XYZ file of C-alpha atoms in Angstrom:
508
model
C -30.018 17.370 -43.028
C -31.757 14.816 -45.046
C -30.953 13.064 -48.283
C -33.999 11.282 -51.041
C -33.440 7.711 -50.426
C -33.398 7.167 -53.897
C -30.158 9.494 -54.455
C -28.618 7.364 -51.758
C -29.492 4.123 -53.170
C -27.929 5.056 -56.032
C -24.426 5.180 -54.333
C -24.614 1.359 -54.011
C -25.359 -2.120 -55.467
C -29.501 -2.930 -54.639
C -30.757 -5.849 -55.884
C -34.386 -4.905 -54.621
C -36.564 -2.569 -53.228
C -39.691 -3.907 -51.195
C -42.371 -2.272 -50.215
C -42.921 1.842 -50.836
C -40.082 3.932 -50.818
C -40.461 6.408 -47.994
C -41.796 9.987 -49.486
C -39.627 11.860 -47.146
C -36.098 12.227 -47.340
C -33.888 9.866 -44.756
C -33.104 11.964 -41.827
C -30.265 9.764 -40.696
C -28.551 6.481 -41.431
C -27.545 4.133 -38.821
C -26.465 0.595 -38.261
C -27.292 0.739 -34.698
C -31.315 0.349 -33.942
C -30.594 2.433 -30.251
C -29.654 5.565 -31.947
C -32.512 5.242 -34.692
C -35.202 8.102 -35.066
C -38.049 8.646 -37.474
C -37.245 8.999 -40.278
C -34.177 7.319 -40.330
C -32.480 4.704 -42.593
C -31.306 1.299 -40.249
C -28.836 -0.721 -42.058
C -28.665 -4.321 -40.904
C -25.370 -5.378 -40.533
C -24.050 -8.934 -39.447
C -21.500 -8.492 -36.619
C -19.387 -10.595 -34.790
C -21.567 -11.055 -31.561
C -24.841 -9.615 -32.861
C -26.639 -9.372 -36.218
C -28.515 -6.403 -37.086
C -30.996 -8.165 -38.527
C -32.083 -9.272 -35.764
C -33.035 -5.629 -34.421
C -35.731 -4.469 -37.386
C -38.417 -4.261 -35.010
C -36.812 -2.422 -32.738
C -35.209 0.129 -35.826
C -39.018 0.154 -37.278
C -40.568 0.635 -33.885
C -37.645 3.377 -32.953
C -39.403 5.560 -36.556
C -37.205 3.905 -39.584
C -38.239 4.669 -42.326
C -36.273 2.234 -44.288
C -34.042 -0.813 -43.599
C -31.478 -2.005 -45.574
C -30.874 -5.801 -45.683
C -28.488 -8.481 -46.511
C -29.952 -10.615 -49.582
C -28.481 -14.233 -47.836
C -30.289 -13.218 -44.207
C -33.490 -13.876 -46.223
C -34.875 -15.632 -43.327
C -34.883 -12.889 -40.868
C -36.103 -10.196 -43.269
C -38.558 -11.939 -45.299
C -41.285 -11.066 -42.560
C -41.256 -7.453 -43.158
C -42.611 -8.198 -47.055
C -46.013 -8.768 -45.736
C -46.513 -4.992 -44.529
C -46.009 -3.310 -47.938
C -46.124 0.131 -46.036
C -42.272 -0.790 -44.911
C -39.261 -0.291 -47.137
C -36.523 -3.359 -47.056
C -33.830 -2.117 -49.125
C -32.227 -5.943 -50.384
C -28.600 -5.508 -51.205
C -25.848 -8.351 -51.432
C -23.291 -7.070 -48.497
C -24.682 -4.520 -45.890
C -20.967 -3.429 -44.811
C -19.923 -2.684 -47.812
C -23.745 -0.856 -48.849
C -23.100 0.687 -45.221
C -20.239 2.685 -46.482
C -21.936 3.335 -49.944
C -24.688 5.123 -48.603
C -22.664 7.083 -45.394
C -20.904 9.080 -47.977
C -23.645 9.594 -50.087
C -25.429 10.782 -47.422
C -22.771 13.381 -46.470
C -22.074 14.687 -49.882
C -18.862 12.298 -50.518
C -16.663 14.725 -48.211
C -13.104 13.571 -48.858
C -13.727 14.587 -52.322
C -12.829 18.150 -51.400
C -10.188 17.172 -49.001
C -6.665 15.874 -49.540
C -6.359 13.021 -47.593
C -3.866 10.690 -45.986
C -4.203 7.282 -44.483
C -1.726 5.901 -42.023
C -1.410 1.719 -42.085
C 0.667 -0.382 -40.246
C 1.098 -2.978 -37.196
C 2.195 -0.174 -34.695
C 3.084 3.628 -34.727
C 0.152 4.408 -36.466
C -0.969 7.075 -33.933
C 2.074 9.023 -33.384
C 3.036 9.192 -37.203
C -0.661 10.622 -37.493
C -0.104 13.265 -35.031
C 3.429 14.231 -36.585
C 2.039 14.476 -40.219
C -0.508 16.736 -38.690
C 2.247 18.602 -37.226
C 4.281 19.043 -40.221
C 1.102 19.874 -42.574
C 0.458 22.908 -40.419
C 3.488 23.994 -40.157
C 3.467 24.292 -43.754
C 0.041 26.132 -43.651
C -2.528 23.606 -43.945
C -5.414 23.002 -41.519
C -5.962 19.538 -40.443
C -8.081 17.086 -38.930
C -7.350 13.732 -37.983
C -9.510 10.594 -37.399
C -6.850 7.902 -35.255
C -7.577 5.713 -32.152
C -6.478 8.589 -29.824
C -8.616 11.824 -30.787
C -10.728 13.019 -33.549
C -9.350 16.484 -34.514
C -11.618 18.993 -36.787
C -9.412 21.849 -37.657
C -8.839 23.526 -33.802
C -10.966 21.046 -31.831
C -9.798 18.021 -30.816
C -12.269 15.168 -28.650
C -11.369 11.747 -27.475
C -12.448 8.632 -29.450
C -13.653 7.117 -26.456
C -15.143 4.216 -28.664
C -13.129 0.526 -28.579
C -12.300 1.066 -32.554
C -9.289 2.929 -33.961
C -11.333 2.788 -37.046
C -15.067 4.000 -36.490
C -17.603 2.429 -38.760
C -18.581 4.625 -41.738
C -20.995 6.912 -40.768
C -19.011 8.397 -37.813
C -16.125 8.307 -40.611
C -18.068 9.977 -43.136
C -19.526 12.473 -40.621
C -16.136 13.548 -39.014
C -14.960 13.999 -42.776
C -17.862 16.334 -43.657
C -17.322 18.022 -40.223
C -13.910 18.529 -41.786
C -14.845 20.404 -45.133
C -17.573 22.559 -43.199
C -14.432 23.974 -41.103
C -12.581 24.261 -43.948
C -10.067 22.092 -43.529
C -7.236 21.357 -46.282
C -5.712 17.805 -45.222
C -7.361 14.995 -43.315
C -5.457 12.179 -41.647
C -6.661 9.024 -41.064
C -5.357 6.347 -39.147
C -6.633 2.966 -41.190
C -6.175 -0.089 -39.711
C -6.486 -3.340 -41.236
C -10.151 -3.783 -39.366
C -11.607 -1.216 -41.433
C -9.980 -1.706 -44.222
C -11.197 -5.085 -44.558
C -14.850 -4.087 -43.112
C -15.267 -1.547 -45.496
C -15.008 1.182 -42.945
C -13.051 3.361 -44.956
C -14.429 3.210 -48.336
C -14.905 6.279 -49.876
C -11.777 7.948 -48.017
C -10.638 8.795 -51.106
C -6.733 8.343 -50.185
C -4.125 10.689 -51.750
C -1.072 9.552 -49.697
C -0.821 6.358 -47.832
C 1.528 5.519 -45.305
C 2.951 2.414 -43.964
C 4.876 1.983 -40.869
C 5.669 -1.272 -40.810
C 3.589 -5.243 -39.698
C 4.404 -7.730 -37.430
C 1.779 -10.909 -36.540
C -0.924 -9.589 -35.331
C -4.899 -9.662 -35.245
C -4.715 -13.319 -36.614
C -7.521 -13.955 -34.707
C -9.765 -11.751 -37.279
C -7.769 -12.388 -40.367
C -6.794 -15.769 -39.623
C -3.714 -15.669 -41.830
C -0.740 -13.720 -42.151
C -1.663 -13.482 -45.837
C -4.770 -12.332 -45.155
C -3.465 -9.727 -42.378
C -1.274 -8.107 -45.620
C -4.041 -7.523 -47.725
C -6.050 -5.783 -45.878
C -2.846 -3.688 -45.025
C -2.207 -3.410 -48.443
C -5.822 -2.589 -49.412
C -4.595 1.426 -48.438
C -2.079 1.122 -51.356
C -4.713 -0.198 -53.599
C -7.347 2.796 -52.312
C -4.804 5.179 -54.073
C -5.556 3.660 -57.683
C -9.604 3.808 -57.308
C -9.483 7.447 -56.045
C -10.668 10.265 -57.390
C -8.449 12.803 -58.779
C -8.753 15.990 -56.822
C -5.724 16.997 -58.687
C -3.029 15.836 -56.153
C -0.340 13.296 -57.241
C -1.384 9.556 -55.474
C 1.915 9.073 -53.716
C 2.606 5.570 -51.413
C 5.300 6.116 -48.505
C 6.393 2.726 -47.314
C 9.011 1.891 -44.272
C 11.931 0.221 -46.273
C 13.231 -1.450 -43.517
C 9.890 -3.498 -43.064
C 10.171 -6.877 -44.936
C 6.652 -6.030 -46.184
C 7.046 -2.932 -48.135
C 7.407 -4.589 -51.309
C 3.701 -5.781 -50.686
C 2.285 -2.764 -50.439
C 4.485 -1.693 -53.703
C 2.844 -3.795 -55.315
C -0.712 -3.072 -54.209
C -0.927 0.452 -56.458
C 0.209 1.986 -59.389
C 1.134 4.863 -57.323
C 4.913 6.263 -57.150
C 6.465 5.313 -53.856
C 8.793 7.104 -51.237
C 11.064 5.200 -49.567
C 11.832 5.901 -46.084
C 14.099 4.201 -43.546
C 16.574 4.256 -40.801
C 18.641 1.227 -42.017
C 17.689 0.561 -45.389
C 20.075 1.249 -47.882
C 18.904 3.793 -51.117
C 15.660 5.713 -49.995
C 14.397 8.939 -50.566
C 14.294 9.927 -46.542
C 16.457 8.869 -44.056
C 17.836 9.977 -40.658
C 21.467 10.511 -39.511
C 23.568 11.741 -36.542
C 21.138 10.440 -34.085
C 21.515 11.537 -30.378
C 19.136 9.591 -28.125
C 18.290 11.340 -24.385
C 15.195 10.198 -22.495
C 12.874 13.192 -23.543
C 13.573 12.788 -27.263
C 15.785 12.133 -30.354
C 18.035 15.155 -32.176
C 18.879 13.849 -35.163
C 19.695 14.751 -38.839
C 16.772 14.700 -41.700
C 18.305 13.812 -45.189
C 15.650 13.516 -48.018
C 16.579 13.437 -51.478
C 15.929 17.229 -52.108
C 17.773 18.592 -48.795
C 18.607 18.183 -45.310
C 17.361 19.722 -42.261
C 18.519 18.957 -38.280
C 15.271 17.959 -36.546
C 15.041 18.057 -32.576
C 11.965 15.595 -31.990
C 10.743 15.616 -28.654
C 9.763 11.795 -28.626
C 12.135 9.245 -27.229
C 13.312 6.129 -28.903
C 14.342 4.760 -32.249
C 11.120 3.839 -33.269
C 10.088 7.135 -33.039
C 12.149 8.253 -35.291
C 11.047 5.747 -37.480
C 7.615 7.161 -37.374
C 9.044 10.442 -37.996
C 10.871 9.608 -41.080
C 7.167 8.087 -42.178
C 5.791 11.087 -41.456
C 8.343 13.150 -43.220
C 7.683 11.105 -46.377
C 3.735 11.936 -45.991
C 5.479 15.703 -46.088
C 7.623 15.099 -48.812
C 4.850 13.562 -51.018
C 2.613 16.784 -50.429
C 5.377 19.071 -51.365
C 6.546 19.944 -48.284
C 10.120 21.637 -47.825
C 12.506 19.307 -45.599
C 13.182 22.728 -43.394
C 9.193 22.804 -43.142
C 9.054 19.204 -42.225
C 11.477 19.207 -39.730
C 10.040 22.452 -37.783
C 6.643 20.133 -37.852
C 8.388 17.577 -36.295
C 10.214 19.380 -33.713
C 7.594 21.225 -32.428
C 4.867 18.237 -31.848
C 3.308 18.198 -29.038
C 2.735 15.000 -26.777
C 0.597 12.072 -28.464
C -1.483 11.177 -25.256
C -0.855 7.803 -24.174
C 2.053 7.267 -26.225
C 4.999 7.357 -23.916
C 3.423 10.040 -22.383
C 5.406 11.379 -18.806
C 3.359 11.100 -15.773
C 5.240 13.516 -13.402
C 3.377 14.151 -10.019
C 7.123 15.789 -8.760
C 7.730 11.931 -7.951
C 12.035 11.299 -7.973
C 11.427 8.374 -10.433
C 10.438 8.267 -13.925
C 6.660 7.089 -14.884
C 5.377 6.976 -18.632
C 1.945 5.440 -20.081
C 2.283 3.823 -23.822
C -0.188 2.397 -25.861
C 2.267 -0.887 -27.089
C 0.151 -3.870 -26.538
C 1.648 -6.206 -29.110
C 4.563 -8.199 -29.215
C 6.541 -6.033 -31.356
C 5.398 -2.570 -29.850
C 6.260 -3.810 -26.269
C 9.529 -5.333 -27.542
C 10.896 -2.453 -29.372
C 9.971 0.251 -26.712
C 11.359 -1.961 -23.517
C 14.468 -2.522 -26.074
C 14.491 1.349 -26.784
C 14.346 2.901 -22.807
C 16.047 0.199 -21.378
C 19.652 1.610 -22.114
C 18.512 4.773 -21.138
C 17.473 3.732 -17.709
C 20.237 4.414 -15.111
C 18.012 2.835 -11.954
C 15.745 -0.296 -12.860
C 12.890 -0.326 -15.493
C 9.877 -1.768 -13.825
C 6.865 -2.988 -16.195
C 3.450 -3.037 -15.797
C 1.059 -4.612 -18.831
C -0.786 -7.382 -19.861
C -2.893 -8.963 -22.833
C -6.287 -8.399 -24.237
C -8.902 -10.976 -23.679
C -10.636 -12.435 -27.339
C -7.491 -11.188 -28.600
C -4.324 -13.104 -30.496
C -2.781 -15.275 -27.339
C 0.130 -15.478 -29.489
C 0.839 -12.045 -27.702
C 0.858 -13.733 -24.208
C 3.742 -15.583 -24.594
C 5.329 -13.017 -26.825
C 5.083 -10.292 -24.396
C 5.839 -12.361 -21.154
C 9.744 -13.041 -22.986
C 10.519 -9.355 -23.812
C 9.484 -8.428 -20.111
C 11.522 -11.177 -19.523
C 14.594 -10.071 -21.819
C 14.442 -6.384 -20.987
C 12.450 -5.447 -17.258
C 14.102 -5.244 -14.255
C 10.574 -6.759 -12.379
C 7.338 -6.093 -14.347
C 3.808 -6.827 -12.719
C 1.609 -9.012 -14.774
C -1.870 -7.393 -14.756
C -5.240 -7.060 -17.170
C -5.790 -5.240 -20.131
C -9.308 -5.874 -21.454
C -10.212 -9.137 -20.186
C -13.469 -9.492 -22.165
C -14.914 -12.389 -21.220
C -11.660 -14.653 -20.318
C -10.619 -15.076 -16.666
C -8.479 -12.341 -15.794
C -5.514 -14.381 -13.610
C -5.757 -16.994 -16.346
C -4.599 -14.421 -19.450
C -1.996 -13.403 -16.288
C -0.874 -16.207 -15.751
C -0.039 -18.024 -19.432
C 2.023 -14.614 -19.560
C 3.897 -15.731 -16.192
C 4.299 -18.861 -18.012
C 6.446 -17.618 -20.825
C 8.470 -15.346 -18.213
C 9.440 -18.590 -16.504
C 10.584 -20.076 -19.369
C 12.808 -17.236 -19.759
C 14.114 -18.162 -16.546
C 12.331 -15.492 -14.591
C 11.461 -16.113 -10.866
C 8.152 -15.175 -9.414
C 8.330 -13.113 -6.486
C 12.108 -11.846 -7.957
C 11.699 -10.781 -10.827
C 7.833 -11.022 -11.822
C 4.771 -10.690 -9.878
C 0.988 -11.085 -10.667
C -1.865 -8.513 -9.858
C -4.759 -9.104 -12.468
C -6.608 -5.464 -10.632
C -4.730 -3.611 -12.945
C -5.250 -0.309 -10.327
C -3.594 -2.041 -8.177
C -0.796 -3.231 -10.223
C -0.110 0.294 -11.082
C 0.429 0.906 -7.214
C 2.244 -1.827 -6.520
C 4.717 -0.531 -9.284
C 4.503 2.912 -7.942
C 5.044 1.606 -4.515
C 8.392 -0.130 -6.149
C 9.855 2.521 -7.468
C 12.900 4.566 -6.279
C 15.186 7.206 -7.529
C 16.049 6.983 -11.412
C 13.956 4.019 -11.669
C 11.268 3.661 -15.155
C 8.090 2.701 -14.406
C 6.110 1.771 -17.906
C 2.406 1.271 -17.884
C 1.750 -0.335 -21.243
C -0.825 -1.487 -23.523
C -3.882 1.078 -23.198
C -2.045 4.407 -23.794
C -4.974 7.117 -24.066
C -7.900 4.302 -24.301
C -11.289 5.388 -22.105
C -12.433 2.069 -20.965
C -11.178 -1.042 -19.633
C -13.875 -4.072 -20.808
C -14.263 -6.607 -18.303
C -16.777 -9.527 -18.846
C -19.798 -7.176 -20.972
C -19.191 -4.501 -18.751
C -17.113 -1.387 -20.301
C -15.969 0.655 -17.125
C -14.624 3.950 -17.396
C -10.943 4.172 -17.145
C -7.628 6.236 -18.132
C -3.858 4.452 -17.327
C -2.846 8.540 -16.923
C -5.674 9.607 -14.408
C -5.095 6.512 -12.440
C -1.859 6.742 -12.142
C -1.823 10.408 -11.525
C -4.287 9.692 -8.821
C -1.955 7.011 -7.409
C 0.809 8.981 -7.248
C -0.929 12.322 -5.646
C -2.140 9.388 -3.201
C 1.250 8.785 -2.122
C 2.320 12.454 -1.839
């Protein structure tokens, strides 16, 4: 597939073109010089570590022929102008023309999709899956773009990538994998990184969902003000969609202080859901809580249906009510919704059982901020008739408000946790462990009693493992699903699940 570079230029704001446009259509677009090939269109885009202006040569020697360039990197660009046989594309943001030119280059794909986006702090995952569950059991064929899996219609393939939210090519092409196999609803887990990078421009949201925001990710938005923008730049998406002639619905958590924010964002009608909250539209009552799951009574504000979710945990049924409301602003029936919900299947890495016929109970879940960890420690631990043992830790480059943050709820809630890694980066592993042994101390937890540190998070896992007796919790947190563990600028393969299912076949 190729696309005139002409008819993709005029997707976006270009304040130049230098040079001779190319005669043959662009074969691909890219902002990443390795996976350039003739033909191809390189977008330079400043990033955090690198800058992809730095890289023409290589994009021009890989067969570009184009680039497209930021107007105030003048100085790394300006080179190129001598060799008039080169087209330099000058536009004022190369994100944002990024994103421009992806979907123009796929044929604007969530144009002929209905689509939903799923916002929020945490739970963003697991409401995805369960408004893909509910959407086909009301017919529709889905696919699903969250940090866990990429789904097109019946295939499903891990995002092995570091991003929840993929930049916009990968975006674009998933969506336009989408329409080929004829898929009717597309959901896409949005997170305030790609809302803010321009990502996800061009997702033409019908429905967006928000689950809820805590302090987080200060260290790229700086501010908490900042942080619920870019949150609330979903709700905004709504207004400056096209109409595929589906009502632009918002469905906001009620019991989240910051619902009103997102309100505010769109012109959009809203759906309230919430399991406190007085006066919503969908709500949840008679709750029975076991260890496997939540049975629990749907009410929505045109009928009721009894809903058996197999999904431990109050804050899972928070994420189901959010999902419901995605279902109730499509239409759905509550009876449809609530056979969706029931009959999920497992959200891999999200308190996802480990069972290797070991008498004690092991899960894997993906919480790896304050919040997250809090509310699922606070959720199992009356549930747990032996001890709840802990295993997690804190990202490296991250927020280090989480260190402390996380080091009090093990501290409130674990019977003994070990203090390990979770994506160092390029801090010093024992040092992240150790500011979180910190706050546990000041808790008034003892080391060697109550806490230990292991920053080789393989073998923290044992050593947890190796704790463990009859009726006892073991919870591996923070990576869920994730592919990798980054340590210094190496990226080394790695699954909390296989480990620990190694581990535990280890011990017989």
């Amino acid at each position: 597939m190729g696309r005139a570079l002409p008819d993709l230029l005029n997707a976006t704001r270009v304040l130049a073109v230098h040079g001779r446009p190319p005669a043959q259509p662009a074969s691909q677009l890219s902002q990443d010089s390795r996976e350039i090939a003739p033909g191809a269109c390189f977008v330079a885009v400043p990033g955090f570590h690198v800058d992809g202006h730095a890289y023409l040569e290589e994009a021009l020697a890989a067969g570009a022929a184009a680039v497209v360039v930021q107007a105030d990197r003048r100085a790394l660009w300006e080179p190129l102008l001598a060799r008039p046989q080169i087209t330099v594309v000058e536009v004022p943001d190369t994100r944002a023309a990024l994103a421009d030119l992806a979907a123009a280059f796929h044929g604007f794909p969530a144009r002929s999709l209905t689509v939903v986006g799923v916002t929020g702090t945490d739970g963003k995952s697991t409401t995805s899956y369960l408004i893909s569950s509910i959407l086909e059991a009301a017919g529709g064929r889905t696919g699903m773009i969250s940090g866990v899996q990429f789904k097109v219609g019946g295939e499903w393939r891990m995002n092995d990538l570091t991003q929840t939210s993929p930049e916009a090519p990968l975006v674009q092409a998933l969506l336009a994998e989408m329409v080929e196999a004829r898929v009717t609803h597309a959901i896409i887990e949005s997170t305030s990184h790609g809302l803010a990078l321009h990502r996800l421009d061009h997702c033409e949201y019908d429905v967006a969902v928000f689950t809820g925001l805590s302090d987080d990710h200060l260290d790229f938005h700086e501010t908490r003000e900042a942080y619920i923008a870019a949150k609330a730049g979903l709700f905004a998406a709504l207004d400056q969609a096209c109409d595929k002639g589906v009502p632009k619905r918002g469905v906001v958590n009620a019991d989240d202080p910051h619902a009103g924010a997102m309100q505010a964002a769109t012109r959009a009608s809203l759906i309230r859901v919430a399991l406190d909250a007085p006066a919503v539209d969908v709500t949840a009552t008679d709750l029975m809580e076991g260890a496997d799951g939540t049975e629990f009574l749907l009410v929505t504000d045109v009928g009721d249906a009894r809903v058996d979710l197999p999904l431990p945990g109050r804050f899972n049924v928070r994420n189901a009510l959010a999902a419901a409301g995605a279902g109730r602003a499509l239409g759905v029936a509550p009876e449809v919704i609530a056979r969706g919900l029931s009959s999920v299947g497992g959200v891999p890495g999200r308190m996802e059982r480990i069972d290797g016929g070991q008498p004690f109970t092991v899960v894997v879940d993906a919480a790896a901020t304050t919040d997250a960890f809090r509310v699922v420690l606070g959720s199992i631990k009356p549930l747990v008739t032996g001890r709840l043992i802990a295993v997690f830790g804190c990202a490296g480059e991250r927020d280090p408000g989480r260190r402390p943050g996380m080091g009090r709820a093990a501290a409130e809630y674990a019977d003994y946790t070990v203090i390990t890694s979770e994506n160092p980066r390029s801090e010093e592993p024992g040092a992240i462990v150790r500011e979180i042994a910190v706050a546990m101390e000041g808790a008034g937890r003892r080391t060697g009693v109550d806490f230990e540190e292991e920053p080789d998070r393989r073998s923290a896992i044992a050593r947890a493992l190796e704790l463990a007796e009859a009726n006892d919790y073991v919870l591996i947190a923070g990576k869920g699903a994730e592919q990798s563990l980054i340590v210094g600028d190496s990226v080394q393969p790695w699954d909390d699940r296989t480990v620990t299912r190694e581990l535990l076949a280890q011990r017989g």
